[in-house]
PDB file of C-alpha atoms in Angstrom:
ATOM      1  CA  MET A 298    -102.145  28.727 -25.036  1.00 45.00           C
ATOM      2  CA  ALA A 299    -102.846  26.430 -27.996  1.00 49.00           C
ATOM      3  CA  GLY A 300    -100.791  27.132 -31.090  1.00 53.00           C
ATOM      4  CA  GLY A 301     -98.879  29.881 -29.280  1.00 55.00           C
ATOM      5  CA  VAL A 302     -95.158  30.364 -29.201  1.00 52.00           C
ATOM      6  CA  VAL A 303     -93.438  30.071 -25.841  1.00 46.00           C
ATOM      7  CA  PHE A 304     -90.114  31.827 -25.298  1.00 44.00           C
ATOM      8  CA  LEU A 305     -87.897  30.631 -22.475  1.00 45.00           C
ATOM      9  CA  PHE A 306     -85.241  32.996 -21.181  1.00 47.00           C
ATOM     10  CA  ALA A 307     -82.414  31.955 -18.901  1.00 49.00           C
ATOM     11  CA  LEU A 308     -82.860  33.765 -15.620  1.00 55.00           C
ATOM     12  CA  ALA A 309     -79.271  33.201 -14.557  1.00 66.00           C
ATOM     13  CA  GLN A 310     -76.686  34.283 -17.112  1.00 88.00           C
ATOM     14  CA  PRO A 311     -73.066  33.452 -16.271  1.00 94.00           C
ATOM     15  CA  VAL A 312     -70.309  35.305 -18.130  1.00 94.00           C
ATOM     16  CA  VAL A 313     -66.549  34.905 -17.705  1.00 96.00           C
ATOM     17  CA  ASN A 314     -64.356  37.971 -18.117  1.00 94.00           C
ATOM     18  CA  GLY A 315     -60.608  37.734 -18.588  1.00 95.00           C
ATOM     19  CA  GLY A 316     -58.847  34.811 -17.047  1.00 97.00           C
ATOM     20  CA  TRP A 317     -55.703  32.710 -17.203  1.00 98.00           C
ATOM     21  CA  VAL A 318     -54.161  29.448 -16.039  1.00 98.00           C
ATOM     22  CA  ARG A 319     -50.894  29.580 -14.112  1.00 98.00           C
ATOM     23  CA  LEU A 320     -47.942  28.011 -15.906  1.00 98.00           C
ATOM     24  CA  ALA A 321     -46.476  25.291 -13.670  1.00 95.00           C
ATOM     25  CA  PRO A 322     -43.066  23.613 -13.956  1.00 95.00           C
ATOM     26  CA  PRO A 323     -43.300  20.303 -15.868  1.00 92.00           C
ATOM     27  CA  VAL A 324     -42.806  18.223 -12.687  1.00 94.00           C
ATOM     28  CA  VAL A 325     -45.707  19.940 -10.856  1.00 96.00           C
ATOM     29  CA  LYS A 326     -49.027  18.129 -11.302  1.00 97.00           C
ATOM     30  CA  ASP A 327     -51.395  20.854 -10.048  1.00 97.00           C
ATOM     31  CA  THR A 328     -52.041  24.446 -11.070  1.00 98.00           C
ATOM     32  CA  ALA A 329     -54.680  27.155 -10.673  1.00 98.00           C
ATOM     33  CA  ALA A 330     -57.102  28.988 -12.954  1.00 98.00           C
ATOM     34  CA  TYR A 331     -58.306  32.550 -12.437  1.00 98.00           C
ATOM     35  CA  PHE A 332     -61.062  34.699 -14.008  1.00 98.00           C
ATOM     36  CA  THR A 333     -63.985  36.940 -13.089  1.00 98.00           C
ATOM     37  CA  LEU A 334     -67.397  35.276 -13.041  1.00 97.00           C
ATOM     38  CA  GLU A 335     -70.330  37.606 -13.580  1.00 97.00           C
ATOM     39  CA  ASN A 336     -74.057  36.903 -13.208  1.00 96.00           C
ATOM     40  CA  ARG A 337     -75.974  39.064 -15.684  1.00 93.00           C
ATOM     41  CA  GLY A 338     -79.245  37.375 -14.803  1.00 90.00           C
ATOM     42  CA  LYS A 339     -81.998  38.060 -12.319  1.00 89.00           C
ATOM     43  CA  THR A 340     -81.562  34.940 -10.175  1.00 91.00           C
ATOM     44  CA  PRO A 341     -78.611  33.774  -8.061  1.00 93.00           C
ATOM     45  CA  LEU A 342     -76.005  31.477  -9.599  1.00 94.00           C
ATOM     46  CA  ARG A 343     -74.244  28.693  -7.738  1.00 97.00           C
ATOM     47  CA  LEU A 344     -70.997  27.398  -9.219  1.00 98.00           C
ATOM     48  CA  VAL A 345     -70.623  23.799  -8.028  1.00 98.00           C
ATOM     49  CA  GLY A 346     -67.657  22.545 -10.012  1.00 98.00           C
ATOM     50  CA  ALA A 347     -65.703  22.447 -13.227  1.00 98.00           C
ATOM     51  CA  GLU A 348     -63.998  20.011 -15.547  1.00 98.00           C
ATOM     52  CA  THR A 349     -61.168  20.108 -18.054  1.00 98.00           C
ATOM     53  CA  PRO A 350     -59.592  17.555 -20.365  1.00 98.00           C
ATOM     54  CA  VAL A 351     -56.067  18.530 -19.178  1.00 98.00           C
ATOM     55  CA  ALA A 352     -56.506  17.446 -15.527  1.00 98.00           C
ATOM     56  CA  GLN A 353     -57.925  14.498 -13.630  1.00 98.00           C
ATOM     57  CA  ARG A 354     -60.152  16.785 -11.558  1.00 98.00           C
ATOM     58  CA  VAL A 355     -60.977  20.427 -10.889  1.00 98.00           C
ATOM     59  CA  SER A 356     -61.964  21.747  -7.483  1.00 98.00           C
ATOM     60  CA  LEU A 357     -63.085  25.084  -6.089  1.00 98.00           C
ATOM     61  CA  HIS A 358     -60.815  26.692  -3.480  1.00 97.00           C
ATOM     62  CA  ARG A 359     -60.407  29.870  -1.511  1.00 96.00           C
ATOM     63  CA  ASP A 360     -57.153  31.085  -0.003  1.00 92.00           C
ATOM     64  CA  HIS A 361     -57.264  32.042   3.657  1.00 84.00           C
ATOM     65  CA  ARG A 362     -55.014  33.462   6.329  1.00 81.00           C
ATOM     66  CA  GLU A 363     -55.176  32.988  10.034  1.00 80.00           C
ATOM     67  CA  VAL A 364     -52.968  33.901  12.928  1.00 84.00           C
ATOM     68  CA  ARG A 365     -51.848  31.070  15.195  1.00 84.00           C
ATOM     69  CA  SER A 366     -49.666  31.861  18.188  1.00 87.00           C
ATOM     70  CA  GLY A 367     -48.665  35.160  16.642  1.00 87.00           C
ATOM     71  CA  GLN A 368     -47.724  33.602  13.291  1.00 85.00           C
ATOM     72  CA  THR A 369     -49.657  34.168  10.069  1.00 80.00           C
ATOM     73  CA  VAL A 370     -50.501  30.854   8.448  1.00 80.00           C
ATOM     74  CA  LEU A 371     -51.447  30.831   4.766  1.00 79.00           C
ATOM     75  CA  GLY A 372     -53.432  28.068   3.167  1.00 85.00           C
ATOM     76  CA  MET A 373     -56.384  27.202   1.007  1.00 90.00           C
ATOM     77  CA  ARG A 374     -59.639  25.474   1.677  1.00 93.00           C
ATOM     78  CA  PRO A 375     -61.782  23.462  -0.736  1.00 95.00           C
ATOM     79  CA  LEU A 376     -65.316  24.744  -1.280  1.00 97.00           C
ATOM     80  CA  ASP A 377     -68.531  22.936  -2.218  1.00 97.00           C
ATOM     81  CA  HIS A 378     -69.799  25.940  -4.163  1.00 98.00           C
ATOM     82  CA  VAL A 379     -69.444  29.656  -4.868  1.00 98.00           C
ATOM     83  CA  ASP A 380     -72.551  31.850  -5.040  1.00 97.00           C
ATOM     84  CA  ILE A 381     -72.848  34.786  -7.435  1.00 96.00           C
ATOM     85  CA  PRO A 382     -75.796  37.098  -6.705  1.00 95.00           C
ATOM     86  CA  PRO A 383     -77.948  38.558  -9.495  1.00 93.00           C
ATOM     87  CA  GLY A 384     -76.021  41.385 -11.135  1.00 94.00           C
ATOM     88  CA  GLY A 385     -72.939  40.442  -9.094  1.00 96.00           C
ATOM     89  CA  ARG A 386     -69.476  39.185  -9.844  1.00 96.00           C
ATOM     90  CA  VAL A 387     -66.841  37.123  -8.074  1.00 97.00           C
ATOM     91  CA  ALA A 388     -63.139  37.494  -8.826  1.00 97.00           C
ATOM     92  CA  PHE A 389     -61.176  34.262  -8.971  1.00 98.00           C
ATOM     93  CA  LYS A 390     -57.666  35.623  -8.416  1.00 96.00           C
ATOM     94  CA  PRO A 391     -54.441  34.836  -6.554  1.00 95.00           C
ATOM     95  CA  GLY A 392     -55.066  35.138  -2.825  1.00 92.00           C
ATOM     96  CA  ALA A 393     -58.824  34.583  -3.152  1.00 95.00           C
ATOM     97  CA  TYR A 394     -61.129  32.172  -4.996  1.00 97.00           C
ATOM     98  CA  HIS A 395     -59.558  29.955  -7.654  1.00 98.00           C
ATOM     99  CA  LEU A 396     -59.979  26.670  -9.471  1.00 98.00           C
ATOM    100  CA  MET A 397     -57.389  23.986  -8.747  1.00 98.00           C
ATOM    101  CA  LEU A 398     -56.575  21.840 -11.781  1.00 98.00           C
ATOM    102  CA  GLU A 399     -55.370  18.688 -10.061  1.00 98.00           C
ATOM    103  CA  GLY A 400     -53.481  15.790 -11.576  1.00 98.00           C
ATOM    104  CA  LEU A 401     -52.403  17.452 -14.811  1.00 98.00           C
ATOM    105  CA  LYS A 402     -52.280  14.851 -17.563  1.00 97.00           C
ATOM    106  CA  ARG A 403     -49.368  16.615 -19.290  1.00 97.00           C
ATOM    107  CA  PRO A 404     -47.252  19.730 -18.839  1.00 97.00           C
ATOM    108  CA  LEU A 405     -48.989  22.899 -20.026  1.00 97.00           C
ATOM    109  CA  LYS A 406     -47.254  25.211 -22.483  1.00 96.00           C
ATOM    110  CA  PRO A 407     -47.077  29.019 -22.296  1.00 96.00           C
ATOM    111  CA  GLY A 408     -49.716  30.595 -24.509  1.00 95.00           C
ATOM    112  CA  GLU A 409     -51.787  27.459 -25.071  1.00 97.00           C
ATOM    113  CA  LYS A 410     -55.517  27.720 -24.375  1.00 98.00           C
ATOM    114  CA  VAL A 411     -57.017  25.433 -21.729  1.00 98.00           C
ATOM    115  CA  GLU A 412     -60.674  24.484 -22.073  1.00 98.00           C
ATOM    116  CA  ILE A 413     -62.553  24.547 -18.770  1.00 98.00           C
ATOM    117  CA  THR A 414     -66.274  23.867 -18.401  1.00 98.00           C
ATOM    118  CA  LEU A 415     -67.893  25.569 -15.411  1.00 97.00           C
ATOM    119  CA  LEU A 416     -70.750  23.596 -13.829  1.00 97.00           C
ATOM    120  CA  PHE A 417     -73.678  25.305 -12.121  1.00 96.00           C
ATOM    121  CA  GLN A 418     -76.277  23.890  -9.756  1.00 95.00           C
ATOM    122  CA  ASP A 419     -79.127  24.579 -12.205  1.00 92.00           C
ATOM    123  CA  GLY A 420     -77.467  22.410 -14.872  1.00 93.00           C
ATOM    124  CA  THR A 421     -75.957  25.301 -16.811  1.00 93.00           C
ATOM    125  CA  ARG A 422     -72.542  24.508 -18.319  1.00 95.00           C
ATOM    126  CA  LEU A 423     -70.266  27.320 -19.491  1.00 96.00           C
ATOM    127  CA  LYS A 424     -67.225  26.431 -21.596  1.00 97.00           C
ATOM    128  CA  VAL A 425     -64.290  28.874 -21.492  1.00 97.00           C
ATOM    129  CA  LEU A 426     -60.803  28.933 -23.011  1.00 97.00           C
ATOM    130  CA  LEU A 427     -58.110  30.387 -20.768  1.00 98.00           C
ATOM    131  CA  PRO A 428     -54.515  31.091 -21.830  1.00 98.00           C
ATOM    132  CA  VAL A 429     -51.636  29.550 -19.904  1.00 98.00           C
ATOM    133  CA  GLU A 430     -49.424  32.348 -18.562  1.00 97.00           C
ATOM    134  CA  MET A 431     -46.443  32.767 -16.259  1.00 93.00           C
ATOM    135  CA  ARG A 432     -47.431  35.385 -13.677  1.00 89.00           C
TER     136      ARG A 432
END
């Protein structure tokens, strides 16, 4: 359409609700971040990673439990991605999905805000600020 105006709307619309970063003792070099990730769009979202200036790397994880020889074993597994369906949400919370902030560059302080950029497969980047809390 010559001379026309074209409007482009994002089909996938990620939104972060709430959230916090766990306060770790100064000698601990890793911590976790939690939040709820919502997809307000009409197409699926795939979270493939994150980055933050306060850590060397950020990885996606999910806690899991399994029973081995009658004993419950707790652990966490790294993930390549987390899918959020259209209109859906995924809770990143203790005992479930979470971001691991690995190789902290300095101790975090209670109440400070940590900038984390969420990276999606379609190239979308969502910057969030999460408070550091002791929970």
